[in-house]
mmCIF file of C-alpha atoms in Angstrom:
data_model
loop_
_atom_site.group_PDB
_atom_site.id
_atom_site.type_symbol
_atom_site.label_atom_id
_atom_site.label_comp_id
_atom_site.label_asym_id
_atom_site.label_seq_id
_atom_site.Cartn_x
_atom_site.Cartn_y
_atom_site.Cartn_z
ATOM 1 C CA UNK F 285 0.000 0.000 0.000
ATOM 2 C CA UNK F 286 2.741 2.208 0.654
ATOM 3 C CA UNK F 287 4.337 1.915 -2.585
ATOM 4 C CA UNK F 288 1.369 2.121 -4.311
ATOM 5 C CA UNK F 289 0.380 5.413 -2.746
ATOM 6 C CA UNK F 290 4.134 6.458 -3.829
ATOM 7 C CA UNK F 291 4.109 5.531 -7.694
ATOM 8 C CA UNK F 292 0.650 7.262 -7.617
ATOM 9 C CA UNK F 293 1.374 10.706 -6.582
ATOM 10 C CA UNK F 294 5.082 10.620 -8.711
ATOM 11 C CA UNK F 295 3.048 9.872 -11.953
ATOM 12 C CA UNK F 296 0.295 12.047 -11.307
ATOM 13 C CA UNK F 297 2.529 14.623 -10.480
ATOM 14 C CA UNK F 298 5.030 13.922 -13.878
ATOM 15 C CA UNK F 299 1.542 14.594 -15.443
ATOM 16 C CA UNK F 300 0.448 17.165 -13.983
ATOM 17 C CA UNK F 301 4.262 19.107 -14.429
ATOM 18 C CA UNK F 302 4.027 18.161 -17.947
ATOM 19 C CA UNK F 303 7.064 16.346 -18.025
ATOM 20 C CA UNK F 304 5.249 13.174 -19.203
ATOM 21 C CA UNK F 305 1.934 12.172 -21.426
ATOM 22 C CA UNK F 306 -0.629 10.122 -19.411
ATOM 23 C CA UNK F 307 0.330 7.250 -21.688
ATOM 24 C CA UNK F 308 3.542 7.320 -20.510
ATOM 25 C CA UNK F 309 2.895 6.948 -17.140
ATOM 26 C CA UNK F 310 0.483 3.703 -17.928
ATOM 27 C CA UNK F 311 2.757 2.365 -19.718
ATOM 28 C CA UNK F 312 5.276 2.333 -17.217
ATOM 29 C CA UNK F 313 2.838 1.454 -14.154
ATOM 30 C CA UNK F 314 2.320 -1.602 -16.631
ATOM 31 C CA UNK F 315 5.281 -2.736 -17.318
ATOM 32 C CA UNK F 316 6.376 -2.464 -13.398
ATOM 33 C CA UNK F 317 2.790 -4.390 -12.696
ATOM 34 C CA UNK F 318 3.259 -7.187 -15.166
ATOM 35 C CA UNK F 319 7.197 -7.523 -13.982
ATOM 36 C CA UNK F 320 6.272 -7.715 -10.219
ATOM 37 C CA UNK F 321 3.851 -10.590 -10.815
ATOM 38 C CA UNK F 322 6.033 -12.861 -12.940
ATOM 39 C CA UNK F 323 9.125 -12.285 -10.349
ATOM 40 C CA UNK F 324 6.739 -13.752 -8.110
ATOM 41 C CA UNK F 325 5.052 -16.272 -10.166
ATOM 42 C CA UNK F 326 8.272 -17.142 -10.968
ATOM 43 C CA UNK F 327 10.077 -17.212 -7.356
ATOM 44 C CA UNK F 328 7.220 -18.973 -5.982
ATOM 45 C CA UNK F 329 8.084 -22.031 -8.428
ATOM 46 C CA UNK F 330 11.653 -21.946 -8.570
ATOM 47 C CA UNK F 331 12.249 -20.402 -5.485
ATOM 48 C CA UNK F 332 13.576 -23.234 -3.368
ATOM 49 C CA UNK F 333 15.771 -24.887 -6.693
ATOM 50 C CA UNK F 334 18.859 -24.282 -7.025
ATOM 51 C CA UNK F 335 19.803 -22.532 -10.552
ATOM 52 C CA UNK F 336 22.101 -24.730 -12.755
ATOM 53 C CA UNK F 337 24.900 -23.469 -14.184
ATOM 54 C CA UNK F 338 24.260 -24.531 -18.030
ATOM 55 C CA UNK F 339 20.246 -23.074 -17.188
ATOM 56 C CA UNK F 340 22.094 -19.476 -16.291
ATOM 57 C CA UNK F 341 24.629 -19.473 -19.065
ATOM 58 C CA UNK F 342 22.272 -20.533 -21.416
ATOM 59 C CA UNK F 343 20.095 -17.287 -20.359
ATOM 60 C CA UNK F 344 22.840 -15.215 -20.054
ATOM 61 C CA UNK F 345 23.857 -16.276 -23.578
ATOM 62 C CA UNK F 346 20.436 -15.195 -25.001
ATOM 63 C CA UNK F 347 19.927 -12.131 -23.254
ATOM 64 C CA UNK F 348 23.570 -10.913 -25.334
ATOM 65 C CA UNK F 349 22.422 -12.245 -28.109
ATOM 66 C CA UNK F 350 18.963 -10.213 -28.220
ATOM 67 C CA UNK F 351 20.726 -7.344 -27.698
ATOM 68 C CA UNK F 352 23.609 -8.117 -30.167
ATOM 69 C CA UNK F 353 21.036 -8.468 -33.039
ATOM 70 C CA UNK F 354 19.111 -5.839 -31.470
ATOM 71 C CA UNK F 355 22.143 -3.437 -31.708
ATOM 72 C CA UNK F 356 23.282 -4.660 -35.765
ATOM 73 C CA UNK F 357 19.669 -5.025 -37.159
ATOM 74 C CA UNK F 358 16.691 -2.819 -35.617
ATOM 75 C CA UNK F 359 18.310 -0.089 -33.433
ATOM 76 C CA UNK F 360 18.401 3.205 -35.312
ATOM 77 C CA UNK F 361 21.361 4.522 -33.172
ATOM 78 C CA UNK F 362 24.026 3.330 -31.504
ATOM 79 C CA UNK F 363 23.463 4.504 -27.669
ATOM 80 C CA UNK F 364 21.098 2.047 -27.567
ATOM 81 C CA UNK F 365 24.441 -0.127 -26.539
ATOM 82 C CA UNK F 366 25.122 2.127 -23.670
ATOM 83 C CA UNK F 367 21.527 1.913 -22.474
ATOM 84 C CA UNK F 368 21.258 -1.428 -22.143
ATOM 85 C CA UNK F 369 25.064 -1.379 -20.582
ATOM 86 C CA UNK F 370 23.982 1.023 -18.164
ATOM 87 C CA UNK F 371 21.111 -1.393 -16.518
ATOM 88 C CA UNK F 372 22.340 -4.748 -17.006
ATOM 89 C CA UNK F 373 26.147 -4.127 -17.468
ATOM 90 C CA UNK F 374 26.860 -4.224 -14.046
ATOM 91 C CA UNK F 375 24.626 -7.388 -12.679
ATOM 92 C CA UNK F 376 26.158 -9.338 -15.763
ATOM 93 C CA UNK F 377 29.560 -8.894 -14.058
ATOM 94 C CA UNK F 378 28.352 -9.441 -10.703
ATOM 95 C CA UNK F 379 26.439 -12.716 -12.117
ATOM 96 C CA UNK F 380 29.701 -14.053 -13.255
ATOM 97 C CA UNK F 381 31.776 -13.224 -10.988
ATOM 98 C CA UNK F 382 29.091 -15.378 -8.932
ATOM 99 C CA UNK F 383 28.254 -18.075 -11.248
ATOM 100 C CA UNK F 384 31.727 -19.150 -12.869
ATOM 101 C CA UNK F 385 34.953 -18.269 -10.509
ATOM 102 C CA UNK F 386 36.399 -21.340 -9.681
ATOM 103 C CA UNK F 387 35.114 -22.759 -6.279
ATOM 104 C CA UNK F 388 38.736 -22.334 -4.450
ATOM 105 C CA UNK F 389 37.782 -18.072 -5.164
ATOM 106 C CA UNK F 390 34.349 -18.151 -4.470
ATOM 107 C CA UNK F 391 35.066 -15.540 -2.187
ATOM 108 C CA UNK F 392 37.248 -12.871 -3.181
ATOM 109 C CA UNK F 393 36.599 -11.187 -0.315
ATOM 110 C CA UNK F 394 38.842 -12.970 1.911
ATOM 111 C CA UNK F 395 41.923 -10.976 0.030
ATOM 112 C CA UNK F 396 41.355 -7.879 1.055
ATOM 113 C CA UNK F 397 40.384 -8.395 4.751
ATOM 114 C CA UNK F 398 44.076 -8.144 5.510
ATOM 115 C CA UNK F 399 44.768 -4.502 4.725
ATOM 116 C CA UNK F 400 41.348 -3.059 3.756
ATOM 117 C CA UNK F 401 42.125 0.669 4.334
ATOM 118 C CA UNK F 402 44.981 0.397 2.188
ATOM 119 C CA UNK F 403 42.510 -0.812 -0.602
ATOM 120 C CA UNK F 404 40.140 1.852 0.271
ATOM 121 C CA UNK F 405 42.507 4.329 0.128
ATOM 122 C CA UNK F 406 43.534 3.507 -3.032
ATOM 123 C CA UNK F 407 40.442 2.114 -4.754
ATOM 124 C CA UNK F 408 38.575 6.213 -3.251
ATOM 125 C CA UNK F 409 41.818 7.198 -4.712
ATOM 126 C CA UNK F 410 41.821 6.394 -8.158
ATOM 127 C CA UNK F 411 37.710 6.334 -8.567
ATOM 128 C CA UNK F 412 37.928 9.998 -7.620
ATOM 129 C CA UNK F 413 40.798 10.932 -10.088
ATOM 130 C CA UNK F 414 38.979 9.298 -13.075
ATOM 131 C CA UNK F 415 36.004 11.123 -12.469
ATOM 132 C CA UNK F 416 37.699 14.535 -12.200
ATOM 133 C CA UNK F 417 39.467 13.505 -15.680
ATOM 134 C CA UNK F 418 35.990 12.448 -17.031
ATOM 135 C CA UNK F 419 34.475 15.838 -15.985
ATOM 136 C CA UNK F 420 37.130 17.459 -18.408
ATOM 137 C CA UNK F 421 36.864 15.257 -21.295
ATOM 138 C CA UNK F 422 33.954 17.289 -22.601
ATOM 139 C CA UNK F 423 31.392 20.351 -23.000
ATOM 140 C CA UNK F 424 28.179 20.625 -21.381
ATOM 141 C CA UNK F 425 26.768 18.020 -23.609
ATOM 142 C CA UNK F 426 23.314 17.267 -21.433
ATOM 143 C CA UNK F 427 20.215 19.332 -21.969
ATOM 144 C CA UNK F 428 20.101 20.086 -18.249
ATOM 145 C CA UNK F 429 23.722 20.551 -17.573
ATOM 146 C CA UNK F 430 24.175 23.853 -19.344
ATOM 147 C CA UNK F 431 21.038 25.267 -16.916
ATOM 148 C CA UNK F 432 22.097 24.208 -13.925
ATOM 149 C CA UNK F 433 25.432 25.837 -14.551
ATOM 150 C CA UNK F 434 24.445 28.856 -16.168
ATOM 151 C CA UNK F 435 22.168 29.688 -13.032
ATOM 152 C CA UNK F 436 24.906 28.635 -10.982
ATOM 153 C CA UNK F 437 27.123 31.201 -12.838
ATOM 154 C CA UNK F 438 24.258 33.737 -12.578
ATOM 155 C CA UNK F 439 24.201 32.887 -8.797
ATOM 156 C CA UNK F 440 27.881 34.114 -8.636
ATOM 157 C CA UNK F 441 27.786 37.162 -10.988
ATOM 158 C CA UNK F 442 24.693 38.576 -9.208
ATOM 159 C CA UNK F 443 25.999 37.674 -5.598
ATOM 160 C CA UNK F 444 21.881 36.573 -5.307
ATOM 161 C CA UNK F 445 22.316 33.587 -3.428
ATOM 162 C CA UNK F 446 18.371 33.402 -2.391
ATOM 163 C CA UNK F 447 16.965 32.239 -5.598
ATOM 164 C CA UNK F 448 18.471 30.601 -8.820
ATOM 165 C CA UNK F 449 18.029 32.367 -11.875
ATOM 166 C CA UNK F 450 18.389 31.095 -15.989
ATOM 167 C CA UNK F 451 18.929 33.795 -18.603
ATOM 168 C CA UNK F 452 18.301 36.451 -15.714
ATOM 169 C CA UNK F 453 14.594 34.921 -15.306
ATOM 170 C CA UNK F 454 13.727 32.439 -11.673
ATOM 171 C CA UNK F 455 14.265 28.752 -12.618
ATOM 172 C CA UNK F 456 12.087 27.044 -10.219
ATOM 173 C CA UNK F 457 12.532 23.699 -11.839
ATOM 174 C CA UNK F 458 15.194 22.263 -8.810
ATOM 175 C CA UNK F 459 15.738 23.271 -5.528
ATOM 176 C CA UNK F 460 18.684 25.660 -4.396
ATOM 177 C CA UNK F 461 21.022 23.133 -2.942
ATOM 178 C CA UNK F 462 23.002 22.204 -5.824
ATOM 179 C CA UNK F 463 23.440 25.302 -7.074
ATOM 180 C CA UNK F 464 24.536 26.716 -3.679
ATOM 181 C CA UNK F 465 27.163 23.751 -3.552
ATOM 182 C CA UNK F 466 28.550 24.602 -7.327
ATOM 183 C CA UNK F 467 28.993 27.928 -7.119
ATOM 184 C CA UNK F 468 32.269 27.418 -4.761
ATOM 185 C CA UNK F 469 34.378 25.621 -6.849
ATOM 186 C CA UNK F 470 33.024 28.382 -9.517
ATOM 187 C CA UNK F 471 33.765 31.379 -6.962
ATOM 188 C CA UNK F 472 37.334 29.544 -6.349
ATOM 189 C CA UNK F 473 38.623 28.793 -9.847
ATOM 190 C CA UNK F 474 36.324 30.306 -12.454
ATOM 191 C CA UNK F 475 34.602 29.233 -14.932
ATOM 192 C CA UNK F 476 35.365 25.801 -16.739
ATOM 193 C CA UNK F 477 33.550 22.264 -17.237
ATOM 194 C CA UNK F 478 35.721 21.365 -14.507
ATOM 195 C CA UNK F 479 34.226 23.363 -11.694
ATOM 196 C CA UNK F 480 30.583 23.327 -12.799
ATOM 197 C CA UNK F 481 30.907 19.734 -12.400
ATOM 198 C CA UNK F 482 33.137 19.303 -9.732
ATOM 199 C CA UNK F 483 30.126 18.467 -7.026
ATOM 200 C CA UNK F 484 29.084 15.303 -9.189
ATOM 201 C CA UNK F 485 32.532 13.902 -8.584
ATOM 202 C CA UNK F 486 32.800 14.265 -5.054
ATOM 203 C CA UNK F 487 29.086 13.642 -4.267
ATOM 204 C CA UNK F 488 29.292 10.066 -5.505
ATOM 205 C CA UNK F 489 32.636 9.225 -3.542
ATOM 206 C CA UNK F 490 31.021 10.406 -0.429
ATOM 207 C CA UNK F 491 27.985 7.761 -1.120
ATOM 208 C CA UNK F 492 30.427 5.216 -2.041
ATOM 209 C CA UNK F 493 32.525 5.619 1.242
ATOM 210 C CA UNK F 494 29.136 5.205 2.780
ATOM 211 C CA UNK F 495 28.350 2.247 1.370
ATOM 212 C CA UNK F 496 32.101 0.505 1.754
ATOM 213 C CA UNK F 497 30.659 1.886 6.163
ATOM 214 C CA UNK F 498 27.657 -0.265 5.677
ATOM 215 C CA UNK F 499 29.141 -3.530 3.769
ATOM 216 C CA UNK F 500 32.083 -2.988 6.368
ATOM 217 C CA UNK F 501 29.256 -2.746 9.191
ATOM 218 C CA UNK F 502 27.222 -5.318 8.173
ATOM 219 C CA UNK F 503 29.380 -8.056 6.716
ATOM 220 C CA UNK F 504 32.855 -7.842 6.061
ATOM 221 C CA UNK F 505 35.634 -4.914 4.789
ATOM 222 C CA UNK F 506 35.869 -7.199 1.373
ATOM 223 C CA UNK F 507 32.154 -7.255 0.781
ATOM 224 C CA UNK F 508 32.415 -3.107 1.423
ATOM 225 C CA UNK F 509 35.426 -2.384 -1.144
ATOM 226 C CA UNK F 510 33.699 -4.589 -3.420
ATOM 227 C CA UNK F 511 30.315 -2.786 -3.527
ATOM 228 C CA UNK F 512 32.731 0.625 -3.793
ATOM 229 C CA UNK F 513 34.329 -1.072 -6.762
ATOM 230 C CA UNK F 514 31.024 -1.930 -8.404
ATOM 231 C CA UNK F 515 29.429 1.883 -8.327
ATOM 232 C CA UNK F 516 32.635 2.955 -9.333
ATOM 233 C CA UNK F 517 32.410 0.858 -12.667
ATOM 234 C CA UNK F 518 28.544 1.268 -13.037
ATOM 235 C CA UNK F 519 27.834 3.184 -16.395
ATOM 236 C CA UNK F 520 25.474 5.162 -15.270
ATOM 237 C CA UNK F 521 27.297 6.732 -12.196
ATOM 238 C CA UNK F 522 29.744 6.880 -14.643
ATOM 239 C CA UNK F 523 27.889 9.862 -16.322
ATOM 240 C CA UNK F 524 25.706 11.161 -13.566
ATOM 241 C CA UNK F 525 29.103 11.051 -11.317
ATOM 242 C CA UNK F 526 30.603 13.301 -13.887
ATOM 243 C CA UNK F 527 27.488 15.426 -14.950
ATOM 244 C CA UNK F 528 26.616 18.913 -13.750
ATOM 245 C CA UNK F 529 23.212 17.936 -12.433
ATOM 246 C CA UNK F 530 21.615 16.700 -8.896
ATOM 247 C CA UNK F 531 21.826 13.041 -9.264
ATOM 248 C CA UNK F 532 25.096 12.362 -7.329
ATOM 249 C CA UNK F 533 24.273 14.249 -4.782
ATOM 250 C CA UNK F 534 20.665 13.123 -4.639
ATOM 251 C CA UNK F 535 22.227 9.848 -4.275
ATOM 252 C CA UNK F 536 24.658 10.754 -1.398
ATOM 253 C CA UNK F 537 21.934 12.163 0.250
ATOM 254 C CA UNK F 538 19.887 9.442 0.182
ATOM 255 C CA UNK F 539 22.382 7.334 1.285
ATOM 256 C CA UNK F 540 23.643 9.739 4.447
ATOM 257 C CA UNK F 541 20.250 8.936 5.200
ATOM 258 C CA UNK F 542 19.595 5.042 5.162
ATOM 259 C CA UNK F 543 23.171 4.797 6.599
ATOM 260 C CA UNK F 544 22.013 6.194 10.222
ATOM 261 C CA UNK F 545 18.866 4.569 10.234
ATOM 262 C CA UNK F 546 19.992 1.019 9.316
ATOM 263 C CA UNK F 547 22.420 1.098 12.616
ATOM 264 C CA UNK F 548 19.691 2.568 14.780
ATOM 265 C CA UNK F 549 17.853 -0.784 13.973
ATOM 266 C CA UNK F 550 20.482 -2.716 14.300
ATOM 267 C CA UNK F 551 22.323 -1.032 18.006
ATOM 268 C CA UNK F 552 19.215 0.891 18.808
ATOM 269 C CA UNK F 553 18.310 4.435 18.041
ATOM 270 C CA UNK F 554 21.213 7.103 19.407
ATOM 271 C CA UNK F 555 20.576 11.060 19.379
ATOM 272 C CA UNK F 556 23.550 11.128 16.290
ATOM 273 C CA UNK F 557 21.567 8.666 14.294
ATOM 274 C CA UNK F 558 18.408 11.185 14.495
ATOM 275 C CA UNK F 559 20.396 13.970 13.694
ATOM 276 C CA UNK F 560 22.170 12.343 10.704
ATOM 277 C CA UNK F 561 18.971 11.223 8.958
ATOM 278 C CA UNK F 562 17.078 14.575 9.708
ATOM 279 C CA UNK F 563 20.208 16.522 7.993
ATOM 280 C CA UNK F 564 20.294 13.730 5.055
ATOM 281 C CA UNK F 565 16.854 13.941 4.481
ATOM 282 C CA UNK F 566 16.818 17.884 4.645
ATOM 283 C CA UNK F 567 19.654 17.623 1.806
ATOM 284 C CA UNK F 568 17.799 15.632 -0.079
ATOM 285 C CA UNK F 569 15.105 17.838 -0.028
ATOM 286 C CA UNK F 570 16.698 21.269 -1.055
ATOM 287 C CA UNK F 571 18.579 19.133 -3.728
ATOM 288 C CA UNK F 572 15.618 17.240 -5.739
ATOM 289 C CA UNK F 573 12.426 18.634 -3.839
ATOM 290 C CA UNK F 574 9.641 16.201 -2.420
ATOM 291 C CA UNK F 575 10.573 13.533 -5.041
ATOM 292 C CA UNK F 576 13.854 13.538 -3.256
ATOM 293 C CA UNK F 577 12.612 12.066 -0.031
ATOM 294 C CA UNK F 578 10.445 9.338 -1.678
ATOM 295 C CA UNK F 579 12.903 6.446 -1.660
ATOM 296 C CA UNK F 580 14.514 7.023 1.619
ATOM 297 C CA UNK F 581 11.269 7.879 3.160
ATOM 298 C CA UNK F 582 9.493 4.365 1.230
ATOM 299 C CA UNK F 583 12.636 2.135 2.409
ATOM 300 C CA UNK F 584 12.683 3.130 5.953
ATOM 301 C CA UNK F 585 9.073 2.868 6.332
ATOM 302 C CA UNK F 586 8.770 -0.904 4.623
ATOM 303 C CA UNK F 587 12.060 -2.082 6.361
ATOM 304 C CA UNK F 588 10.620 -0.573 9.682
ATOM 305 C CA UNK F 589 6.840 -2.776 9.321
ATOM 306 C CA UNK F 590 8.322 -5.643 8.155
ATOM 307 C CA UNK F 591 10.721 -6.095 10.788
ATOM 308 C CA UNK F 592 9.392 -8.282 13.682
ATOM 309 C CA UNK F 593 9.425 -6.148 17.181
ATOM 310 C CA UNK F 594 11.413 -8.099 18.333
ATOM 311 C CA UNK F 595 13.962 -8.330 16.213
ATOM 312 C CA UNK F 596 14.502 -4.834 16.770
ATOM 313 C CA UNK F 597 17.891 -3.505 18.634
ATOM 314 C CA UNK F 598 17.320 -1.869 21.781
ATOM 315 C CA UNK F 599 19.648 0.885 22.619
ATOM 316 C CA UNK F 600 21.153 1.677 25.735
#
């Protein structure tokens, strides 16, 4: 019920913003509807088997193949590559990795247990100097990228830090945070790709040292560098890591505030847990507006009513 009311008031209010045509929107509530049910359909048969290997690679084989043929024969453009890269790139290479390493390095893990800050050190490292390089590599190619940093530039030539402007009109379309945060680097070093972009970059290291905190918290410093590793490499925080829009920070904020609330439930709520997910969520607010707090907001509240009472910590 609580998702439901969710999707329900985001597509009536992509409607009602104009950003999308009612068809759209029933299109895509389809598609999620008919998906749901044959996930379950499907883990309610095969649930309890155990999936062969020759059954996975034989899907795995088919699923490249579609989108080989798809790619040489009906696609009309080639980014139709990179969109399918961007959603299924990564679990491919986590499916692998999981399906066909040899059984003496089923767990990978166990090699970086030993020095694990080194690894983070260097993995934060290295992630974070790509994406600087990749915010150089090229213009403001996105439709929304040149906005956002125009009004941030706006924000800095008119010293009007109340209200964003675009073209010396208000551009109410996102919240103030982000272009608060980018005009620094802009006030600093002037104005290139580099520094209207600069927030992207740093936004999605500080939700990837999150999550290595959480895998680190919850089951083992491997399992943490790996899940670092695995954003780092995703295609599409590749681009919105690198992009002069809110998504990387939307997505730091979001995870600043599941972070806090996943230890309260698991030590107990503390005053600094409060404080951290009332400050996340606030950030995530002035950075993406209402839509911003719908995931954290839908997570805590369905982890919070489907755990048992008494499976919940107790602090003190």
């Amino acid at each position: 019920i609580p998702s439901a009311v969710v999707i329900a008031a985001v597509s009536g209010g992509r409607i009602y913003d104009g950003r999308h045509f009612p068809a759209d929107v029933l299109g895509g509530v389809a598609v999620g509807l008919i998906s749901g049910l044959a996930s379950v359909m499907l883990l309610r048969r095969y649930g309890r088997r155990r999936l062969r290997r020759h059954w996975f690679a034989a899907g795995l084989l088919l699923v490249l193949a579609y989108e080989i043929l798809y790619l040489l024969f009906l696609a009309r453009t080639p980014p139709i590559f990179f969109v399918f890269m961007e959603w299924w790139g990564p679990l491919l290479i986590l499916l692998l990795l999981a399906r066909f390493i040899p059984h003496g390095f089923r767990h990978p893990v166990r090699i970086l247990e030993t020095s694990w800050r080194k690894w983070l050190l260097g993995i934060a490292g290295v992630m974070l100097v790509i994406f600087i390089y990749l915010t150089t590599c090229s213009t403001l190619w996105d439709r929304d990228e040149p906005r956002f940093a125009e009004a941030a530039v706006e924000m800095v030539q008119s010293q009007n830090y109340l209200y964003p402007t675009f073209n010396g009109s208000l551009r109410p379309d996102k919240p103030i945070l982000i272009y608060w945060l980018m005009s620094v680097p802009i006030r600093l070093w002037g104005i290139t790709e580099l520094t209207c972009r600069l927030v992207a970059p740093l936004a999605t290291l500080v939700a990837g040292l999150l999550m290595v905190w959480m895998g680190v918290r919850y089951f083992s410093a491997g399992a943490g560098l790996i899940s670092l590793s695995v954003l780092a490499t995703a295609p599409l925080v590749c681009i919105s890591g690198t992009a002069a829009t809110t998504d990387a920070l939307l997505l730091a904020c979001m995870m600043g505030a599941i972070l806090p609330f996943s230890f309260s439930l698991q030590t107990g709520e503390r005053p600094w847990h409060q404080l951290l997910i009332v400050v996340a969520l606030a950030a995530a607010l002035l950075t993406k507006g209402p839509v911003g707090l719908a995931v954290p907001l839908l997570g805590m509240a369905c982890v919070y009513v489907l755990t048992p009472r008494n499976q919940r910590a107790v602090g003190g």
